[in-house]
Short mmCIF file of C-alpha atoms and ligand atoms in Angstrom, two decimals:
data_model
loop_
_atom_site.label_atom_id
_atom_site.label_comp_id
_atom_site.label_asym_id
_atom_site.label_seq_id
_atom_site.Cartn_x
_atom_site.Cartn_y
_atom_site.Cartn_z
CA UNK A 1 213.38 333.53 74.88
CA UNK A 2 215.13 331.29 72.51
CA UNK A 3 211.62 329.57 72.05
CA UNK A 4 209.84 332.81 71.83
CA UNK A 5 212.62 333.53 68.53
CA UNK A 6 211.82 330.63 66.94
CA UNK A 7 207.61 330.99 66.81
CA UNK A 8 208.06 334.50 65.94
CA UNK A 9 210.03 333.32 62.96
CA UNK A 10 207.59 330.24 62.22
CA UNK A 11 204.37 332.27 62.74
CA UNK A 12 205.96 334.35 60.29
CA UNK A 13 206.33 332.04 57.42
CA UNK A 14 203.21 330.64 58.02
CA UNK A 15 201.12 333.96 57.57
CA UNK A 16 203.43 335.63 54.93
CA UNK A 17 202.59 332.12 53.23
CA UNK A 18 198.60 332.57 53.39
CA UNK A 19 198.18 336.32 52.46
CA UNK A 20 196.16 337.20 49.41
CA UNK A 21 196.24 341.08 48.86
CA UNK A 22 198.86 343.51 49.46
CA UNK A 23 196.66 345.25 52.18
CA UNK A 24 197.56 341.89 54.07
CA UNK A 25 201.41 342.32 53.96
CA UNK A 26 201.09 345.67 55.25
CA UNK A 27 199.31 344.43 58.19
CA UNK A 28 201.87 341.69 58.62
CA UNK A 29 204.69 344.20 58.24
CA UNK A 30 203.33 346.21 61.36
CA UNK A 31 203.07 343.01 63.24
CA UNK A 32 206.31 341.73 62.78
CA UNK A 33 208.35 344.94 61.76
CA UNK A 34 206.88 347.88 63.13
CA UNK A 35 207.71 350.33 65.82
CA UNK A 36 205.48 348.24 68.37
CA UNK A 37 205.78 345.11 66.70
CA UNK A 38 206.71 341.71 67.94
CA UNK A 39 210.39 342.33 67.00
CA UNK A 40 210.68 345.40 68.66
CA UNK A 41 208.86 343.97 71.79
CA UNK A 42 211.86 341.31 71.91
CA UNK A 43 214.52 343.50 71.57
CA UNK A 44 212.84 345.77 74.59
CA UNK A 45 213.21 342.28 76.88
CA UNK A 46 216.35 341.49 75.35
CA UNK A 47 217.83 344.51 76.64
CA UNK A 48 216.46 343.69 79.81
CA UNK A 49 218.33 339.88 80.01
CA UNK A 50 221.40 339.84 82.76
CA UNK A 51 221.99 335.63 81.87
CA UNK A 52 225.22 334.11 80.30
CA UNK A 53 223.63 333.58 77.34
CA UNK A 54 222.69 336.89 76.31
CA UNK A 55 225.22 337.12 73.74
CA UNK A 56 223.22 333.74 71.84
CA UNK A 57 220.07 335.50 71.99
CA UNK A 58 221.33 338.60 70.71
CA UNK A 59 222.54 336.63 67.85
CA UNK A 60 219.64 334.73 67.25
CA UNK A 61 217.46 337.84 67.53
CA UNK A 62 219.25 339.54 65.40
CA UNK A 63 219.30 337.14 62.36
CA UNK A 64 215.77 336.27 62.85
CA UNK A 65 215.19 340.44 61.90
CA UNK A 66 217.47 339.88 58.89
CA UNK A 67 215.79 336.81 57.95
CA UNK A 68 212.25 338.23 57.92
CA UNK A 69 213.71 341.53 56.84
CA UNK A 70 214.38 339.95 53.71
CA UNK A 71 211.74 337.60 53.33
CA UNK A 72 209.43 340.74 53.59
CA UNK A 73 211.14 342.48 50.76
CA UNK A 74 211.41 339.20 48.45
CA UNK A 75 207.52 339.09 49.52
CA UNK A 76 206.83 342.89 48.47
CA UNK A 77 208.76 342.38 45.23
CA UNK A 78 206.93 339.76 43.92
CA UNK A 79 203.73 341.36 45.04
CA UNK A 80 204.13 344.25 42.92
CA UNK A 81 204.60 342.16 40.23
CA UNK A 82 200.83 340.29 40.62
CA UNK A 83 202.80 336.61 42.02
CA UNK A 84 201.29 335.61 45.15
CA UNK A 85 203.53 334.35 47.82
CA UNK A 86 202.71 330.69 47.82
CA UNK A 87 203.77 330.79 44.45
CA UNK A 88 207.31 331.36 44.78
CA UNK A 89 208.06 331.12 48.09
CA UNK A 90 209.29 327.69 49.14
CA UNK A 91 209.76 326.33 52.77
CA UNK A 92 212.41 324.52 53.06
CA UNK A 93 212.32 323.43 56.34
CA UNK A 94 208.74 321.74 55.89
CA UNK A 95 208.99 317.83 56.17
CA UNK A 96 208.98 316.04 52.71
CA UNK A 97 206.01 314.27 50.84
CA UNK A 98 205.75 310.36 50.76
CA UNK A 99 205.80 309.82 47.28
CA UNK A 100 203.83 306.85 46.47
CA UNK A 101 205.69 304.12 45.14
CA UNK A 102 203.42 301.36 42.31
CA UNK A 103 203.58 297.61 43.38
CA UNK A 104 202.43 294.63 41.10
CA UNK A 105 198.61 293.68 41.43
CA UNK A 106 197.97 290.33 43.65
CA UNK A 107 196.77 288.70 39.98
CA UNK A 108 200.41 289.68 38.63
CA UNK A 109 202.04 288.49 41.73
CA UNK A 110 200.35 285.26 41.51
CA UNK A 111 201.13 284.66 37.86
CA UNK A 112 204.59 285.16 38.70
CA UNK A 113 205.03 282.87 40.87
CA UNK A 114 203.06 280.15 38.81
CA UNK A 115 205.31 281.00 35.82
CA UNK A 116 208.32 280.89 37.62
CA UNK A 117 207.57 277.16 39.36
CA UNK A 118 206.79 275.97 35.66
CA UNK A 119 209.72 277.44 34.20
CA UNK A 120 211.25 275.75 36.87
CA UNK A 121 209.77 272.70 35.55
CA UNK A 122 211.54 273.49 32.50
CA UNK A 123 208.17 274.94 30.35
CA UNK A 124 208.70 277.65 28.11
CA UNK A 125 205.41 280.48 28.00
CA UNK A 126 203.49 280.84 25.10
CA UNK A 127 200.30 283.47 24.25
CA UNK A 128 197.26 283.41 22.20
CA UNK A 129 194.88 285.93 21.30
CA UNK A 130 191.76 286.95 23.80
CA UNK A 131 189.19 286.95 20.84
CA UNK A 132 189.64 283.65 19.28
CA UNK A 133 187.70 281.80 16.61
CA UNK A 134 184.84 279.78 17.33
CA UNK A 135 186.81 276.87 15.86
CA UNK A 136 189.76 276.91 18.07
CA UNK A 137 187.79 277.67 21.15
CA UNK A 138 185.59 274.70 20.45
CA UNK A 139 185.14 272.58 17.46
CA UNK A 140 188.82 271.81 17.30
CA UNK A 141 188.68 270.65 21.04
CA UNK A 142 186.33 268.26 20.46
CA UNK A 143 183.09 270.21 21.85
CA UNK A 144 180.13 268.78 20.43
CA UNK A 145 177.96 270.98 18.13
CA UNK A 146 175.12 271.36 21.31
CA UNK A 147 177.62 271.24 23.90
CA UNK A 148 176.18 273.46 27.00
CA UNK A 149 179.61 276.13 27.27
CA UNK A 150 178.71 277.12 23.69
CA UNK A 151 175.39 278.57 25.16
CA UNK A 152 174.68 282.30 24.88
CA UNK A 153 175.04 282.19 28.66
CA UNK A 154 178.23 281.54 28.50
CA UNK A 155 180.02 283.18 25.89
CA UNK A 156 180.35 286.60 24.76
CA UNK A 157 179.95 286.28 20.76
CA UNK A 158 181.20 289.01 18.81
CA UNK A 159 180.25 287.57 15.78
CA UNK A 160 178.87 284.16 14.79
CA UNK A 161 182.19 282.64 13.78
CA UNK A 162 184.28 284.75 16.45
CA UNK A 163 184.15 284.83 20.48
CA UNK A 164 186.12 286.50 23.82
CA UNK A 165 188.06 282.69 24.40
CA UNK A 166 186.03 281.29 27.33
CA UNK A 167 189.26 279.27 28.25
CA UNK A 168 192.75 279.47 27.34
CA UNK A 169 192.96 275.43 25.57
CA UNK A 170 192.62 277.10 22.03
CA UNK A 171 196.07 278.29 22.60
CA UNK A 172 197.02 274.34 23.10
CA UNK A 173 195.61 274.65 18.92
CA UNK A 174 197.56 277.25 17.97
CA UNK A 175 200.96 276.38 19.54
CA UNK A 176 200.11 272.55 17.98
CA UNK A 177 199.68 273.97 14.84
CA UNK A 178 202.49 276.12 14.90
CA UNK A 179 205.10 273.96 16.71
CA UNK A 180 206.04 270.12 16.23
CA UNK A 181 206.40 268.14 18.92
CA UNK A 182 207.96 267.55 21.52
CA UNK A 183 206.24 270.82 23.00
CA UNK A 184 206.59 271.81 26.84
CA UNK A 185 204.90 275.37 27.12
CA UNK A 186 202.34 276.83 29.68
CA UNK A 187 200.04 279.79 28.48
CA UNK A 188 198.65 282.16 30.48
CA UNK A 189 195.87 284.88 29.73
CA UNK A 190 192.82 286.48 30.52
CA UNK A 191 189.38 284.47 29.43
CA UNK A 192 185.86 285.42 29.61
CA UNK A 193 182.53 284.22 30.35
CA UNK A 194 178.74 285.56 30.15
CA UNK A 195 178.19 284.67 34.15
CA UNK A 196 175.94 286.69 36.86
CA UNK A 197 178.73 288.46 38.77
CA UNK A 198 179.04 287.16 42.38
CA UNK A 199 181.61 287.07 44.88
CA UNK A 200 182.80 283.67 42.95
CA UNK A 201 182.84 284.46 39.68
CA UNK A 202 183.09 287.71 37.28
CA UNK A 203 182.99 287.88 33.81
CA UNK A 204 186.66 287.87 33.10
CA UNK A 205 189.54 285.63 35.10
CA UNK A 206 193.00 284.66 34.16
CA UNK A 207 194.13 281.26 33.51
CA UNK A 208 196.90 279.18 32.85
CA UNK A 209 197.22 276.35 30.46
CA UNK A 210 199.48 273.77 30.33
CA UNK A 211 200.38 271.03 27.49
CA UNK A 212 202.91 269.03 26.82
CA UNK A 213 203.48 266.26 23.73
CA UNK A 214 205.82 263.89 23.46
CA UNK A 215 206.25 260.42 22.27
CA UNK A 216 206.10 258.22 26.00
CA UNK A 217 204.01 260.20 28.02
CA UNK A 218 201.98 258.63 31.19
CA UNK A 219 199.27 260.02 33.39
CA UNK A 220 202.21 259.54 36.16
CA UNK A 221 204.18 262.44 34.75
CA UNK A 222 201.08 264.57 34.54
CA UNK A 223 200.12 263.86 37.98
CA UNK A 224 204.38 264.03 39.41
CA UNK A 225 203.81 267.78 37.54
CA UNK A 226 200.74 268.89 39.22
CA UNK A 227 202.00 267.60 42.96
CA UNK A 228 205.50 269.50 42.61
CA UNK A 229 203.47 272.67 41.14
CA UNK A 230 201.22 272.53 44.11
CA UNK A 231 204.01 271.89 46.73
CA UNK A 232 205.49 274.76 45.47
CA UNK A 233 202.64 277.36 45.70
CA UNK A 234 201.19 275.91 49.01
CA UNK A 235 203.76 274.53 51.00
CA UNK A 236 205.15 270.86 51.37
CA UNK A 237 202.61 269.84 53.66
CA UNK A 238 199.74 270.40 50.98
CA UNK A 239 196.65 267.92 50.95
CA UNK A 240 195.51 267.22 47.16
CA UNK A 241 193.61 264.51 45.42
CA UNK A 242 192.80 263.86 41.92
CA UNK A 243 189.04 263.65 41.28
CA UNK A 244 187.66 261.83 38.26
CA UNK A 245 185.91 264.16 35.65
CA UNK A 246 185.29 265.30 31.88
CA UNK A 247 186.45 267.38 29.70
CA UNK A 248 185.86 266.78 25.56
CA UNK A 249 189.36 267.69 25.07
CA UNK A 250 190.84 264.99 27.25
CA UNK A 251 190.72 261.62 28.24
CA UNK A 252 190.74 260.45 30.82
CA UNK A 253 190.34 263.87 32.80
CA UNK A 254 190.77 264.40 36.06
CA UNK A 255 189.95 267.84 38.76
CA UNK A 256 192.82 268.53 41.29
CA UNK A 257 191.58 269.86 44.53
CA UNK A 258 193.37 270.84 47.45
CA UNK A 259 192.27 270.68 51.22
CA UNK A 260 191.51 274.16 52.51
CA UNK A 261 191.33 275.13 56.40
CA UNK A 262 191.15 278.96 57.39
CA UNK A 263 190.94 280.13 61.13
CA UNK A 264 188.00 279.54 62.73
CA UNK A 265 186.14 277.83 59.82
CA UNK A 266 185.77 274.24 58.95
CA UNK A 267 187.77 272.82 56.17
CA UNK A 268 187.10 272.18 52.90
CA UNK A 269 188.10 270.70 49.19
CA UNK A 270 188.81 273.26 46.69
CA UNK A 271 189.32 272.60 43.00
CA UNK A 272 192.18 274.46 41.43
CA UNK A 273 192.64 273.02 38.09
CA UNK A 274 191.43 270.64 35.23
CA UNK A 275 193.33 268.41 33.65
CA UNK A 276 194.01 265.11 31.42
CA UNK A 277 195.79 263.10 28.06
CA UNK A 278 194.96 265.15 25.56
CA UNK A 279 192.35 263.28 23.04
CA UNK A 280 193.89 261.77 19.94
CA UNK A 281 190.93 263.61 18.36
CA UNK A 282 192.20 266.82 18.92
CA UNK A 283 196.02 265.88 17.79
CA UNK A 284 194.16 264.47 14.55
CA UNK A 285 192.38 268.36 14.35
CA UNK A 286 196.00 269.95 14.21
CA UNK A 287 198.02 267.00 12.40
CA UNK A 288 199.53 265.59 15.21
CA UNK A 289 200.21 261.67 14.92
CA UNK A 290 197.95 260.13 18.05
CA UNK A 291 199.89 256.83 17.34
CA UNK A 292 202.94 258.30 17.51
CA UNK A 293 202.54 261.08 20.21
CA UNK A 294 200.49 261.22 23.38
CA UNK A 295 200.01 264.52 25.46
CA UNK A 296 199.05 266.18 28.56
CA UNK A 297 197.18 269.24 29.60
CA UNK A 298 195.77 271.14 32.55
CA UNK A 299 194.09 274.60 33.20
CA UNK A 300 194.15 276.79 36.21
CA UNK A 301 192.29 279.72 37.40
CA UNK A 302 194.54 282.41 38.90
CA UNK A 303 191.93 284.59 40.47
CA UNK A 304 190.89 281.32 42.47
CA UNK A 305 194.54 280.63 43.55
CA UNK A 306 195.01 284.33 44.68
CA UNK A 307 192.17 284.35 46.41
CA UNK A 308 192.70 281.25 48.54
CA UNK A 309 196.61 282.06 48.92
CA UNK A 310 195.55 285.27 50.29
CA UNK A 311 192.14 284.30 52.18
CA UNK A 312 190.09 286.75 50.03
CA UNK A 313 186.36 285.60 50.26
CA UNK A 314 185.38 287.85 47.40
CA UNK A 315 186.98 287.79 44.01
CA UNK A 316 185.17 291.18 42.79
CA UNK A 317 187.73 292.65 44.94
CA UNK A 318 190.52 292.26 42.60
CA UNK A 319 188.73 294.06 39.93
CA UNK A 320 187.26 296.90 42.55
CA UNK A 321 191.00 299.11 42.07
CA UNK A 322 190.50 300.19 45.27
CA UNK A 323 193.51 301.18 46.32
CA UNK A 324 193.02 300.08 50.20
CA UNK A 325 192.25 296.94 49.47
CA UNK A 326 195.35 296.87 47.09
CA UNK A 327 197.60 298.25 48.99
CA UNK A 328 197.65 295.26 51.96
CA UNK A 329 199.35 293.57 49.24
CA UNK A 330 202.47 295.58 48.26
CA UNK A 331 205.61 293.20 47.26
CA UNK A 332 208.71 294.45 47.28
N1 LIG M 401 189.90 274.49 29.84
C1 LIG M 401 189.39 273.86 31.02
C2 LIG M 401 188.47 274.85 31.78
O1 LIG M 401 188.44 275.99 31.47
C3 LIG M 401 190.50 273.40 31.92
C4 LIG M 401 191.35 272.32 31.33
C5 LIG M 401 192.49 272.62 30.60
C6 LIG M 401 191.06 270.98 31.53
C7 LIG M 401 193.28 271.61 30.06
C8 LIG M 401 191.82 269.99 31.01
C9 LIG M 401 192.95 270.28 30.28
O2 LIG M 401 187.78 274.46 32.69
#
């Protein structure tokens, strides 16, 4: 009977919850309260109990008519005065709402951690503007007049002197131009490019530059630099190698890939970043001494890092902001 107490009193609240019109309470007050009504009907078997615990359900009973009792009246009261019920009348023994809680984006995440093993390495950080000159982007890097990256294709021009940076090396300019050496500093940002959006590559990505200047500086140190940095996002066991390449703001450059091998696919080489001794040319563009210092510099695309630290085959995905995808990610 117990049982029978307690769904009287939750069918109770639920329907006094969902009425609309006064008509409604009426009805509800015959059901519940009236001469025939369900209370009644359990005070008629009540009376009829012989058990031990006759004196609990008479108790419970009879608080459960107080407790509608009154709920009814607070009900009526508000009715009169246009509220409806929902409005006022809170449940208190419902269970609680999750309330969502934000987490960083994978992107974020990742450039943590890749500022935190330079930092480490005992680089300071260092930011540069998204729409950049045409000059630092470029000409003071040493790109050739008819060099291919200048192409429409390529780069979103906003005017014909100004552009969205299609890398993040024209901050190497502006910290050179601001600082004197020795410099240590990596610089990380969002960069853009005028490319047919596939599952590799999207219009915008996030890299991170690194430079540093100093009077002895050897392709060793560049290379001890890049090996910790990648130990330290993939694991001590990590299989790299330095691939011969170009870049006009370096030389000699080099491409560091690393061997990738996912479940039940064959393995691969990746590249992950560009770097090289930065060309006396470009110290001569910002006033540096090239017979005095020598430097080193490297870029690194974030999105591509995420997405093979993650095995993510598609990088639109960390655009989408779809929160299911996003959510397989939460850090604490
Ligand atoms: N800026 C180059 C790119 O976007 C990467 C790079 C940076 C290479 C610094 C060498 C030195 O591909």
């Amino acid at each position: 009977m117990l049982e029978q107490i307690k769904k009287t009193l939750t069918d109770f609240d639920t329907e006094i919850l969902e009425l609309n019109s006064s008509d409604e309470l009426e009805t509800i007050r015959i059901k519940y309260l009236g001469r025939k009504g369900i209370l009644s009907q359990l005070f008629d078997d009540f009376r009829k109990l012989t058990g031990n615990d006759k004196p609990i359900i008479g108790k419970t009973l009879n608080q459960a008519k107080i407790d509608i009792t009154n709920k009814f009246n607070q009900v009526f009261e508000k009715f009169k005065s246009g509220t409806k019920a929902s409005d006022f009348y809170i449940d208190l023994s419902l269970p609680g709402r999750k309330s969502l809680v934000g987490s960083k984006h994978i992107i974020t995440q990742t450039l943590d951690e890749v500022k935190n093993i330079f930092k480490g390495l005992g680089f300071s950080i260092y930011e540069g503007p998204e729409l950049e000159s045409d000059y630092n982007n470029f000409e003071a890097l040493n790109f050739p007049d008819d060099h291919p990256a200048r192409d429409m294709q390529d780069t979103f021009f906003v005017s014909e002197k100004f552009l969205m940076r299609t890398h993040t090396s024209p901050v190497q300019i502006r910290l050179m131009k601001e600082k004197k050496p020795p410099l240590r500093a990596i610089m990380p940002g969002k960069v853009y490019r005028n490319e047919a959006l596939s599952a590799k590559s999207y219009c915008l990505f996030h890299q991170v530059e690194g430079l540093l200047v100093d009077t002895d500086v050897t392709f060793a140190e560049l290379k001890g630099t890049l090996v910790s940095f990648a130990q330290q996002l993939y694991g001590k066991d990590v299989k790299y190698r330095f691939r011969a390449s170009f870049f006009p703001f370096t030389e000699p450059s080099a491409e560091v890939d690393i061997w990738w091998e996912q479940q039940g696919k064959e393995g691969r080489w990746l590249e992950i970043l560009g770097c090289g001794m930065v060309d006396p040319n470009v110290l001569l563009n910002v006033g540096i001494d090239p017979e005095k210092y020598i430097g080193y510099a490297f870029g690194m695309g974030v999105e591509r890092m995420a997405l093979l630290k993650y095995g993510i085959d598609d990088i639109r995905l960390l655009f989408d902001n779809d929160i299911r995808f996003l959510k397989q990610f939460i850090s604490v």
